[in-house]
PDB file of C-alpha atoms in Angstrom:
ATOM      1  CA  UNK A 179      53.922  27.523 -71.805  1.00 48.00           C
ATOM      2  CA  UNK A 180      54.747  31.225 -71.398  1.00 52.00           C
ATOM      3  CA  UNK A 181      57.728  32.211 -68.630  1.00 53.00           C
ATOM      4  CA  UNK A 182      55.230  33.456 -66.109  1.00 54.00           C
ATOM      5  CA  UNK A 183      53.419  29.841 -66.074  1.00 53.00           C
ATOM      6  CA  UNK A 184      56.002  28.088 -64.143  1.00 56.00           C
ATOM      7  CA  UNK A 185      56.054  31.137 -61.451  1.00 57.00           C
ATOM      8  CA  UNK A 186      52.464  31.110 -61.037  1.00 52.00           C
ATOM      9  CA  UNK A 187      52.716  27.361 -60.371  1.00 58.00           C
ATOM     10  CA  UNK A 188      55.401  27.675 -57.816  1.00 65.00           C
ATOM     11  CA  UNK A 189      53.193  29.173 -55.106  1.00 68.00           C
ATOM     12  CA  UNK A 190      53.075  27.398 -51.488  1.00 67.00           C
ATOM     13  CA  UNK A 191      49.837  25.908 -50.544  1.00 68.00           C
ATOM     14  CA  UNK A 192      47.868  28.647 -48.877  1.00 66.00           C
ATOM     15  CA  UNK A 193      49.709  31.441 -50.307  1.00 68.00           C
ATOM     16  CA  UNK A 194      47.940  33.846 -52.482  1.00 70.00           C
ATOM     17  CA  UNK A 195      48.016  32.707 -56.237  1.00 69.00           C
ATOM     18  CA  UNK A 196      48.359  35.364 -59.109  1.00 73.00           C
ATOM     19  CA  UNK A 197      46.518  33.230 -61.472  1.00 77.00           C
ATOM     20  CA  UNK A 198      43.163  31.549 -61.675  1.00 84.00           C
ATOM     21  CA  UNK A 199      44.687  28.272 -62.830  1.00 85.00           C
ATOM     22  CA  UNK A 200      47.283  28.107 -60.167  1.00 81.00           C
ATOM     23  CA  UNK A 201      44.667  29.000 -57.358  1.00 84.00           C
ATOM     24  CA  UNK A 202      42.058  26.511 -58.718  1.00 89.00           C
ATOM     25  CA  UNK A 203      45.033  23.688 -58.901  1.00 90.00           C
ATOM     26  CA  UNK A 204      45.469  24.365 -55.131  1.00 88.00           C
ATOM     27  CA  UNK A 205      42.035  24.027 -54.748  1.00 92.00           C
ATOM     28  CA  UNK A 206      41.789  20.731 -56.878  1.00 94.00           C
ATOM     29  CA  UNK A 207      44.695  19.127 -54.850  1.00 94.00           C
ATOM     30  CA  UNK A 208      43.300  19.939 -51.634  1.00 94.00           C
ATOM     31  CA  UNK A 209      40.013  18.532 -52.580  1.00 96.00           C
ATOM     32  CA  UNK A 210      42.155  15.175 -53.708  1.00 97.00           C
ATOM     33  CA  UNK A 211      43.782  15.096 -50.576  1.00 97.00           C
ATOM     34  CA  UNK A 212      40.714  15.512 -48.424  1.00 97.00           C
ATOM     35  CA  UNK A 213      39.201  12.853 -50.496  1.00 97.00           C
ATOM     36  CA  UNK A 214      41.859  10.323 -50.246  1.00 97.00           C
ATOM     37  CA  UNK A 215      42.146  11.030 -46.470  1.00 97.00           C
ATOM     38  CA  UNK A 216      38.281  10.778 -46.221  1.00 97.00           C
ATOM     39  CA  UNK A 217      38.577   7.477 -48.032  1.00 97.00           C
ATOM     40  CA  UNK A 218      41.155   6.039 -46.022  1.00 95.00           C
ATOM     41  CA  UNK A 219      39.215   6.723 -42.775  1.00 95.00           C
ATOM     42  CA  UNK A 220      36.196   4.808 -44.111  1.00 95.00           C
ATOM     43  CA  UNK A 221      38.220   2.008 -44.963  1.00 94.00           C
ATOM     44  CA  UNK A 222      40.046   1.652 -41.445  1.00 92.00           C
ATOM     45  CA  UNK A 223      37.027   1.938 -39.423  1.00 92.00           C
ATOM     46  CA  UNK A 224      35.233  -0.842 -41.729  1.00 91.00           C
ATOM     47  CA  UNK A 225      37.891  -3.182 -42.188  1.00 87.00           C
ATOM     48  CA  UNK A 226      38.864  -6.213 -40.183  1.00 85.00           C
ATOM     49  CA  UNK A 227      42.432  -6.273 -41.401  1.00 84.00           C
ATOM     50  CA  UNK A 228      43.515  -3.796 -39.098  1.00 83.00           C
ATOM     51  CA  UNK A 229      44.363  -4.460 -35.259  1.00 87.00           C
ATOM     52  CA  UNK A 230      41.498  -3.424 -33.305  1.00 82.00           C
ATOM     53  CA  UNK A 231      42.957  -0.707 -30.775  1.00 87.00           C
ATOM     54  CA  UNK A 232      44.895   0.744 -33.751  1.00 89.00           C
ATOM     55  CA  UNK A 233      41.925   1.524 -35.690  1.00 91.00           C
ATOM     56  CA  UNK A 234      41.097   4.803 -33.215  1.00 92.00           C
ATOM     57  CA  UNK A 235      44.621   6.043 -33.189  1.00 92.00           C
ATOM     58  CA  UNK A 236      44.716   5.941 -36.928  1.00 92.00           C
ATOM     59  CA  UNK A 237      41.446   7.382 -37.374  1.00 94.00           C
ATOM     60  CA  UNK A 238      42.835  10.440 -34.864  1.00 94.00           C
ATOM     61  CA  UNK A 239      45.860  10.517 -36.978  1.00 95.00           C
ATOM     62  CA  UNK A 240      43.707  10.882 -40.397  1.00 95.00           C
ATOM     63  CA  UNK A 241      41.413  13.520 -38.556  1.00 95.00           C
ATOM     64  CA  UNK A 242      44.499  15.672 -37.549  1.00 94.00           C
ATOM     65  CA  UNK A 243      46.035  15.197 -41.072  1.00 96.00           C
ATOM     66  CA  UNK A 244      42.208  16.100 -42.757  1.00 96.00           C
ATOM     67  CA  UNK A 245      42.565  19.330 -40.434  1.00 93.00           C
ATOM     68  CA  UNK A 246      45.674  20.385 -41.663  1.00 92.00           C
ATOM     69  CA  UNK A 247      44.887  19.960 -45.332  1.00 95.00           C
ATOM     70  CA  UNK A 248      41.706  22.073 -44.616  1.00 93.00           C
ATOM     71  CA  UNK A 249      43.363  24.730 -43.040  1.00 91.00           C
ATOM     72  CA  UNK A 250      46.436  25.131 -45.649  1.00 90.00           C
ATOM     73  CA  UNK A 251      44.484  24.483 -48.818  1.00 91.00           C
ATOM     74  CA  UNK A 252      40.986  25.759 -48.119  1.00 90.00           C
ATOM     75  CA  UNK A 253      41.452  28.369 -45.180  1.00 87.00           C
ATOM     76  CA  UNK A 254      44.739  29.450 -46.366  1.00 85.00           C
ATOM     77  CA  UNK A 255      46.430  29.270 -43.162  1.00 86.00           C
ATOM     78  CA  UNK A 256      50.458  29.888 -43.751  1.00 82.00           C
ATOM     79  CA  UNK A 257      53.478  30.740 -41.608  1.00 78.00           C
ATOM     80  CA  UNK A 258      54.137  34.090 -43.303  1.00 78.00           C
ATOM     81  CA  UNK A 259      54.554  37.013 -41.330  1.00 80.00           C
ATOM     82  CA  UNK A 260      51.286  38.572 -43.006  1.00 81.00           C
ATOM     83  CA  UNK A 261      49.369  35.550 -41.507  1.00 83.00           C
ATOM     84  CA  UNK A 262      49.770  36.064 -37.859  1.00 86.00           C
ATOM     85  CA  UNK A 263      46.183  37.501 -37.298  1.00 87.00           C
ATOM     86  CA  UNK A 264      44.623  34.401 -38.684  1.00 86.00           C
ATOM     87  CA  UNK A 265      46.901  32.126 -36.775  1.00 87.00           C
ATOM     88  CA  UNK A 266      46.199  33.811 -33.775  1.00 90.00           C
ATOM     89  CA  UNK A 267      42.397  33.891 -34.486  1.00 90.00           C
ATOM     90  CA  UNK A 268      42.545  30.166 -34.771  1.00 89.00           C
ATOM     91  CA  UNK A 269      44.585  29.547 -31.738  1.00 92.00           C
ATOM     92  CA  UNK A 270      42.071  31.591 -29.763  1.00 95.00           C
ATOM     93  CA  UNK A 271      39.174  29.573 -31.213  1.00 93.00           C
ATOM     94  CA  UNK A 272      41.023  26.188 -30.619  1.00 93.00           C
ATOM     95  CA  UNK A 273      41.414  27.499 -27.188  1.00 97.00           C
ATOM     96  CA  UNK A 274      37.812  28.464 -26.681  1.00 97.00           C
ATOM     97  CA  UNK A 275      36.449  24.914 -28.059  1.00 96.00           C
ATOM     98  CA  UNK A 276      38.954  23.045 -25.649  1.00 96.00           C
ATOM     99  CA  UNK A 277      37.755  25.120 -22.648  1.00 97.00           C
ATOM    100  CA  UNK A 278      34.250  24.628 -23.535  1.00 98.00           C
ATOM    101  CA  UNK A 279      35.012  20.691 -23.880  1.00 97.00           C
ATOM    102  CA  UNK A 280      36.802  20.140 -20.696  1.00 97.00           C
ATOM    103  CA  UNK A 281      34.421  22.097 -18.764  1.00 96.00           C
ATOM    104  CA  UNK A 282      31.482  20.105 -20.039  1.00 97.00           C
ATOM    105  CA  UNK A 283      33.464  17.003 -18.995  1.00 96.00           C
ATOM    106  CA  UNK A 284      34.415  18.349 -15.634  1.00 95.00           C
ATOM    107  CA  UNK A 285      30.569  19.128 -14.861  1.00 94.00           C
ATOM    108  CA  UNK A 286      28.931  16.197 -15.938  1.00 93.00           C
ATOM    109  CA  UNK A 287      31.902  14.042 -14.033  1.00 91.00           C
ATOM    110  CA  UNK A 288      30.790  15.569 -11.080  1.00 89.00           C
ATOM    111  CA  UNK A 289      27.325  15.687 -11.880  1.00 88.00           C
ATOM    112  CA  UNK A 290      27.428  11.979 -12.149  1.00 81.00           C
ATOM    113  CA  UNK A 291      29.196  11.932  -8.913  1.00 80.00           C
ATOM    114  CA  UNK A 292      26.917  14.265  -6.664  1.00 82.00           C
ATOM    115  CA  UNK A 293      23.504  13.341  -8.261  1.00 80.00           C
ATOM    116  CA  UNK A 294      23.393   9.561  -7.841  1.00 74.00           C
ATOM    117  CA  UNK A 295      21.234   7.575  -5.827  1.00 74.00           C
ATOM    118  CA  UNK A 296      22.931   7.143  -2.155  1.00 75.00           C
ATOM    119  CA  UNK A 297      23.846   3.782  -0.840  1.00 75.00           C
ATOM    120  CA  UNK A 298      21.218   4.570   1.951  1.00 77.00           C
ATOM    121  CA  UNK A 299      18.392   4.778  -0.306  1.00 75.00           C
ATOM    122  CA  UNK A 300      19.542   2.089  -2.464  1.00 74.00           C
ATOM    123  CA  UNK A 301      19.562  -0.161   0.647  1.00 76.00           C
ATOM    124  CA  UNK A 302      16.168   1.061   1.730  1.00 74.00           C
ATOM    125  CA  UNK A 303      14.789  -0.300  -1.698  1.00 66.00           C
ATOM    126  CA  UNK A 304      16.208  -3.628  -1.525  1.00 66.00           C
ATOM    127  CA  UNK A 305      14.892  -4.351   2.051  1.00 63.00           C
ATOM    128  CA  UNK A 306      11.123  -3.796   0.894  1.00 56.00           C
TER     129      UNK A 306
END
C-alpha cells in the first residue's frame, strides 16, 4: 500500500473520490446496502413471524433507509457547502411530489363525496 491509498479510501459517502478504486468501492458498498435492505423488505413482507400491523411500519422505515442509501451513494447528495443546489433541487422535487399526491387525494375525496348516488335516487330504486 502506498501512502496515497489510505487517504483515497478515507472519503465520506457521496463526496467526490480521487481514485477509481475508492469510487468503485463506494458504489459497491451502496449496492450491498441496497440489496440487503431490499432483501429484508421482501422477508418482512412475506414472513408470518412479525406482528401484523408492525410490518407496514417496518416497510416504511426500510423504504426511507433505502432512499437514504440511494441519495448518498448513487446520487452523491451530501451536506457539504458545495452541494447546496442539489439539496435544494431535491427538496423542491419532494415538495412538488407531495403537492401532487395531496392534491390528487383531495380531489378524489371530493369527487367521491359529491358524485355518489344521492339518497333520493337510492330510495326510488328500492321502491320499484
